[in-house]
Amino acid sequence: MYRHGDLPDKPALWLSNHISWVDILVLGASARVQFLSKQEVRRWPLLGWLAASAGTLFLKRGAGAAAELRVQLSQQLQQRQSMVIFAEGTTTDGSRVLPFHSRLLDTEQPALRIQPIALSYRRAGQADQLIPFVGDDEFTSHLWQLLGSPTIEAHLHLLPALEMHAQTSRKRLAHTTQQQIADILGVPAVKRRREPQSTEVSRITANAPEVCATDLAWH
């Protein structure tokens, strides 16, 4: 694994693009963090066990989900535990970064540090085509394909941290983070039909201990 950039020295909400279940291994190998996923993932063969072993918080969808998410995120941050969220809500083939869900930034914290993370996988200098786990891919067959393939390079980019305050627009912050990750990866950032209104997001410096993340798709 190749790590680019410094890890933060304070609890933060990590926002990452999402390509594969392998993201869990790559990010989780760097440090202890919590991950977020929909509750259905817990029942998935192998992947559910892998997610649980990585310390994933499984949340129910539907009525009350937003309130539960807000409480869980706040509790983890208050306990000085960083939380990782794949804000696209699903995996992609890595050729683009989907819009980030701003509702995932809703916490009870008056101030919140955001750590953008950009993940990519390369082989022989090119984007790897085998690593993405999308659509109807089956976990076991995908695992065996990876085990039989040549070495794949995992690249973890830690971008400068951002700080969100009470007056900060969550939509704007989600858009800013998505764009920064797309820029560092050199791929398009898919835009929503409506652009969020401009709100200043303050950039802060971050030197750090080691962290890495993973979560399964939040559909």
mmCIF file of C-alpha atoms in Angstrom:
data_model
loop_
_atom_site.group_PDB
_atom_site.id
_atom_site.type_symbol
_atom_site.label_atom_id
_atom_site.label_comp_id
_atom_site.label_asym_id
_atom_site.label_seq_id
_atom_site.Cartn_x
_atom_site.Cartn_y
_atom_site.Cartn_z
ATOM 1 C CA MET A 1 0.000 0.000 0.000
ATOM 2 C CA TYR A 2 1.199 3.503 -0.854
ATOM 3 C CA ARG A 3 0.123 6.288 1.487
ATOM 4 C CA HIS A 4 0.251 9.893 0.321
ATOM 5 C CA GLY A 5 -0.186 12.688 2.838
ATOM 6 C CA ASP A 6 -0.359 12.955 6.625
ATOM 7 C CA LEU A 7 -2.891 11.392 8.941
ATOM 8 C CA PRO A 8 -4.753 13.676 11.371
ATOM 9 C CA ASP A 9 -3.951 13.784 15.049
ATOM 10 C CA LYS A 10 -7.549 14.356 16.187
ATOM 11 C CA PRO A 11 -10.845 12.480 15.759
ATOM 12 C CA ALA A 12 -12.439 13.218 12.419
ATOM 13 C CA LEU A 13 -15.127 12.150 10.027
ATOM 14 C CA TRP A 14 -13.373 10.449 7.127
ATOM 15 C CA LEU A 15 -15.050 10.815 3.734
ATOM 16 C CA SER A 16 -13.805 8.484 1.022
ATOM 17 C CA ASN A 17 -14.679 7.365 -2.468
ATOM 18 C CA HIS A 18 -15.679 3.700 -2.694
ATOM 19 C CA ILE A 19 -14.456 1.136 -5.234
ATOM 20 C CA SER A 20 -14.446 -2.290 -3.624
ATOM 21 C CA TRP A 21 -14.781 -4.328 -0.452
ATOM 22 C CA VAL A 22 -10.978 -4.256 -0.568
ATOM 23 C CA ASP A 23 -11.249 -0.653 0.625
ATOM 24 C CA ILE A 24 -12.015 -2.111 4.040
ATOM 25 C CA LEU A 25 -8.716 -3.970 4.158
ATOM 26 C CA VAL A 26 -6.660 -1.090 2.782
ATOM 27 C CA LEU A 27 -8.060 1.560 5.066
ATOM 28 C CA GLY A 28 -8.397 -0.645 8.107
ATOM 29 C CA ALA A 29 -4.750 -1.672 7.852
ATOM 30 C CA SER A 30 -3.594 1.858 8.632
ATOM 31 C CA ALA A 31 -5.336 2.515 11.929
ATOM 32 C CA ARG A 32 -8.283 1.837 14.172
ATOM 33 C CA VAL A 33 -11.420 3.606 12.962
ATOM 34 C CA GLN A 34 -15.145 2.900 12.948
ATOM 35 C CA PHE A 35 -17.090 2.352 9.738
ATOM 36 C CA LEU A 36 -20.711 2.941 8.829
ATOM 37 C CA SER A 37 -23.020 0.701 6.816
ATOM 38 C CA LYS A 38 -26.651 -0.208 6.353
ATOM 39 C CA GLN A 39 -27.805 -3.007 8.649
ATOM 40 C CA GLU A 40 -28.563 -5.449 5.821
ATOM 41 C CA VAL A 41 -24.832 -5.822 5.162
ATOM 42 C CA ARG A 42 -24.420 -7.576 8.513
ATOM 43 C CA ARG A 43 -26.322 -10.581 7.127
ATOM 44 C CA TRP A 44 -24.309 -10.873 3.911
ATOM 45 C CA PRO A 45 -22.109 -14.027 3.700
ATOM 46 C CA LEU A 46 -18.441 -13.305 4.437
ATOM 47 C CA LEU A 47 -18.759 -9.596 3.717
ATOM 48 C CA GLY A 48 -20.985 -9.145 6.750
ATOM 49 C CA TRP A 49 -18.436 -10.882 8.946
ATOM 50 C CA LEU A 50 -15.618 -8.836 7.415
ATOM 51 C CA ALA A 51 -17.473 -5.582 8.029
ATOM 52 C CA ALA A 52 -18.296 -6.523 11.624
ATOM 53 C CA SER A 53 -14.676 -7.512 12.277
ATOM 54 C CA ALA A 54 -13.579 -4.110 11.006
ATOM 55 C CA GLY A 55 -15.727 -2.398 13.643
ATOM 56 C CA THR A 56 -18.601 -1.304 11.413
ATOM 57 C CA LEU A 57 -21.674 0.351 12.898
ATOM 58 C CA PHE A 58 -24.784 -1.048 11.243
ATOM 59 C CA LEU A 59 -27.708 1.358 11.018
ATOM 60 C CA LYS A 60 -31.308 0.721 10.057
ATOM 61 C CA ARG A 61 -32.845 2.669 7.208
ATOM 62 C CA GLY A 62 -36.278 4.235 7.229
ATOM 63 C CA ALA A 63 -38.059 6.175 9.963
ATOM 64 C CA GLY A 64 -35.650 7.428 12.595
ATOM 65 C CA ALA A 65 -32.530 6.556 10.580
ATOM 66 C CA ALA A 66 -31.337 10.167 10.344
ATOM 67 C CA ALA A 67 -31.657 10.689 14.104
ATOM 68 C CA GLU A 68 -29.826 7.434 14.866
ATOM 69 C CA LEU A 69 -27.051 8.356 12.446
ATOM 70 C CA ARG A 70 -26.637 11.766 14.082
ATOM 71 C CA VAL A 71 -26.369 10.233 17.553
ATOM 72 C CA GLN A 72 -23.947 7.484 16.495
ATOM 73 C CA LEU A 73 -21.597 9.871 14.726
ATOM 74 C CA SER A 74 -21.603 12.288 17.644
ATOM 75 C CA GLN A 75 -20.958 9.544 20.207
ATOM 76 C CA GLN A 76 -17.997 8.161 18.285
ATOM 77 C CA LEU A 77 -16.419 11.574 17.856
ATOM 78 C CA GLN A 78 -16.970 12.441 21.522
ATOM 79 C CA GLN A 79 -15.155 9.224 22.407
ATOM 80 C CA ARG A 80 -12.248 10.402 20.232
ATOM 81 C CA GLN A 81 -12.954 7.687 17.705
ATOM 82 C CA SER A 82 -12.724 8.583 14.033
ATOM 83 C CA MET A 83 -15.552 7.437 11.788
ATOM 84 C CA VAL A 84 -15.232 6.474 8.119
ATOM 85 C CA ILE A 85 -18.048 6.980 5.629
ATOM 86 C CA PHE A 86 -18.170 6.104 1.934
ATOM 87 C CA ALA A 87 -20.221 9.142 1.078
ATOM 88 C CA GLU A 88 -21.108 8.112 -2.491
ATOM 89 C CA GLY A 89 -23.412 5.513 -0.991
ATOM 90 C CA THR A 90 -22.286 2.777 -3.382
ATOM 91 C CA THR A 91 -19.213 1.457 -5.197
ATOM 92 C CA THR A 92 -18.003 2.586 -8.631
ATOM 93 C CA ASP A 93 -15.398 1.355 -11.109
ATOM 94 C CA GLY A 94 -13.137 4.216 -10.038
ATOM 95 C CA SER A 95 -13.502 6.161 -13.291
ATOM 96 C CA ARG A 96 -15.558 8.885 -11.575
ATOM 97 C CA VAL A 97 -16.625 10.091 -8.138
ATOM 98 C CA LEU A 98 -20.372 10.177 -7.500
ATOM 99 C CA PRO A 99 -22.059 12.990 -5.534
ATOM 100 C CA PHE A 100 -21.545 12.747 -1.775
ATOM 101 C CA HIS A 101 -24.612 12.475 0.456
ATOM 102 C CA SER A 102 -24.616 15.573 2.637
ATOM 103 C CA ARG A 103 -27.025 13.991 5.151
ATOM 104 C CA LEU A 104 -24.133 11.800 6.292
ATOM 105 C CA LEU A 105 -22.456 14.934 7.679
ATOM 106 C CA ASP A 106 -25.269 15.652 10.105
ATOM 107 C CA THR A 107 -23.972 15.362 13.665
ATOM 108 C CA GLU A 108 -24.598 17.063 17.002
ATOM 109 C CA GLN A 109 -21.055 18.410 17.074
ATOM 110 C CA PRO A 110 -20.690 22.228 17.021
ATOM 111 C CA ALA A 111 -17.472 21.795 15.053
ATOM 112 C CA LEU A 112 -16.376 18.834 13.012
ATOM 113 C CA ARG A 113 -13.122 17.930 11.316
ATOM 114 C CA ILE A 114 -13.515 16.338 7.891
ATOM 115 C CA GLN A 115 -10.720 14.176 6.482
ATOM 116 C CA PRO A 116 -11.061 13.578 2.714
ATOM 117 C CA ILE A 117 -9.592 10.292 1.491
ATOM 118 C CA ALA A 118 -9.014 9.295 -2.128
ATOM 119 C CA LEU A 119 -8.558 5.613 -2.928
ATOM 120 C CA SER A 120 -7.220 4.166 -6.157
ATOM 121 C CA TYR A 121 -5.789 0.857 -7.354
ATOM 122 C CA ARG A 122 -3.169 0.509 -10.062
ATOM 123 C CA ARG A 123 -1.374 -2.226 -11.939
ATOM 124 C CA ALA A 124 1.574 -1.595 -14.265
ATOM 125 C CA GLY A 125 0.933 2.144 -14.078
ATOM 126 C CA GLN A 126 -2.715 1.880 -15.122
ATOM 127 C CA ALA A 127 -5.990 1.874 -13.213
ATOM 128 C CA ASP A 128 -6.721 -1.729 -12.242
ATOM 129 C CA GLN A 129 -9.862 -3.138 -13.873
ATOM 130 C CA LEU A 130 -10.273 -6.176 -11.632
ATOM 131 C CA ILE A 131 -10.491 -4.567 -8.203
ATOM 132 C CA PRO A 132 -13.891 -2.788 -8.565
ATOM 133 C CA PHE A 133 -16.756 -4.641 -6.894
ATOM 134 C CA VAL A 134 -19.937 -3.209 -8.365
ATOM 135 C CA GLY A 135 -23.439 -4.115 -9.424
ATOM 136 C CA ASP A 136 -24.222 -7.819 -9.248
ATOM 137 C CA ASP A 137 -20.659 -8.995 -8.607
ATOM 138 C CA GLU A 138 -20.486 -12.091 -6.402
ATOM 139 C CA PHE A 139 -18.071 -11.870 -3.494
ATOM 140 C CA THR A 140 -16.553 -15.371 -3.543
ATOM 141 C CA SER A 141 -15.771 -15.387 -7.260
ATOM 142 C CA HIS A 142 -14.397 -11.866 -7.033
ATOM 143 C CA LEU A 143 -12.161 -12.877 -4.138
ATOM 144 C CA TRP A 144 -10.731 -15.837 -6.062
ATOM 145 C CA GLN A 145 -10.061 -13.661 -9.099
ATOM 146 C CA LEU A 146 -8.094 -11.242 -6.977
ATOM 147 C CA LEU A 147 -6.126 -14.012 -5.272
ATOM 148 C CA GLY A 148 -5.101 -15.346 -8.682
ATOM 149 C CA SER A 149 -4.115 -11.978 -10.124
ATOM 150 C CA PRO A 150 -0.739 -10.208 -10.208
ATOM 151 C CA THR A 151 0.111 -7.672 -7.528
ATOM 152 C CA ILE A 152 -2.167 -4.650 -7.383
ATOM 153 C CA GLU A 153 -0.977 -1.331 -5.939
ATOM 154 C CA ALA A 154 -3.352 0.351 -3.503
ATOM 155 C CA HIS A 155 -2.927 4.121 -3.192
ATOM 156 C CA LEU A 156 -4.326 6.011 -0.221
ATOM 157 C CA HIS A 157 -4.344 9.810 -0.578
ATOM 158 C CA LEU A 158 -4.986 11.863 2.563
ATOM 159 C CA LEU A 159 -5.971 15.354 1.522
ATOM 160 C CA PRO A 160 -5.745 18.459 3.741
ATOM 161 C CA ALA A 161 -8.461 18.351 6.376
ATOM 162 C CA LEU A 162 -11.500 20.615 6.349
ATOM 163 C CA GLU A 163 -13.427 22.022 9.258
ATOM 164 C CA MET A 164 -17.208 22.251 9.421
ATOM 165 C CA HIS A 165 -18.918 24.673 11.816
ATOM 166 C CA ALA A 166 -22.549 25.258 12.661
ATOM 167 C CA GLN A 167 -22.847 27.867 9.918
ATOM 168 C CA THR A 168 -21.225 25.695 7.250
ATOM 169 C CA SER A 169 -23.454 24.319 4.509
ATOM 170 C CA ARG A 170 -23.326 20.497 4.600
ATOM 171 C CA LYS A 171 -24.227 20.372 0.916
ATOM 172 C CA ARG A 172 -21.388 22.687 0.015
ATOM 173 C CA LEU A 173 -18.926 20.752 2.156
ATOM 174 C CA ALA A 174 -19.997 17.440 0.588
ATOM 175 C CA HIS A 175 -19.586 18.950 -2.876
ATOM 176 C CA THR A 176 -16.170 20.423 -2.008
ATOM 177 C CA THR A 177 -14.878 17.119 -0.642
ATOM 178 C CA GLN A 178 -16.169 15.155 -3.635
ATOM 179 C CA GLN A 179 -14.461 17.574 -6.040
ATOM 180 C CA GLN A 180 -11.141 17.486 -4.181
ATOM 181 C CA ILE A 181 -11.077 13.684 -4.220
ATOM 182 C CA ALA A 182 -11.944 13.599 -7.926
ATOM 183 C CA ASP A 183 -9.203 16.133 -8.676
ATOM 184 C CA ILE A 184 -6.468 14.186 -6.882
ATOM 185 C CA LEU A 185 -7.543 10.995 -8.685
ATOM 186 C CA GLY A 186 -7.772 12.759 -12.043
ATOM 187 C CA VAL A 187 -11.341 11.611 -12.719
ATOM 188 C CA PRO A 188 -14.651 13.488 -13.194
ATOM 189 C CA ALA A 189 -16.827 14.476 -10.249
ATOM 190 C CA VAL A 190 -20.407 13.648 -11.172
ATOM 191 C CA LYS A 191 -22.589 16.658 -10.443
ATOM 192 C CA ARG A 192 -26.038 16.765 -8.984
ATOM 193 C CA ARG A 193 -28.724 18.462 -11.022
ATOM 194 C CA ARG A 194 -28.581 21.383 -8.666
ATOM 195 C CA GLU A 195 -25.314 22.838 -7.393
ATOM 196 C CA PRO A 196 -25.217 23.712 -3.666
ATOM 197 C CA GLN A 197 -24.927 27.371 -2.766
ATOM 198 C CA SER A 198 -21.461 28.665 -2.080
ATOM 199 C CA THR A 199 -20.373 28.676 1.556
ATOM 200 C CA GLU A 200 -16.868 29.122 2.841
ATOM 201 C CA VAL A 201 -15.136 25.968 4.022
ATOM 202 C CA SER A 202 -12.018 26.575 6.065
ATOM 203 C CA ARG A 203 -9.001 24.435 5.339
ATOM 204 C CA ILE A 204 -6.907 23.368 8.291
ATOM 205 C CA THR A 205 -3.583 21.701 8.506
ATOM 206 C CA ALA A 206 -3.341 18.174 9.813
ATOM 207 C CA ASN A 207 -0.367 16.168 10.926
ATOM 208 C CA ALA A 208 -1.183 12.782 12.192
ATOM 209 C CA PRO A 209 -1.202 9.312 13.508
ATOM 210 C CA GLU A 210 -2.107 6.621 11.123
ATOM 211 C CA VAL A 211 -5.619 5.918 9.917
ATOM 212 C CA CYS A 212 -7.416 4.152 7.165
ATOM 213 C CA ALA A 213 -10.941 3.339 6.518
ATOM 214 C CA THR A 214 -13.662 1.336 5.136
ATOM 215 C CA ASP A 215 -17.334 0.881 5.040
ATOM 216 C CA LEU A 216 -19.689 -0.902 2.753
ATOM 217 C CA ALA A 217 -22.114 0.814 0.435
ATOM 218 C CA TRP A 218 -24.883 2.845 2.021
ATOM 219 C CA HIS A 219 -27.587 2.432 -0.629
#
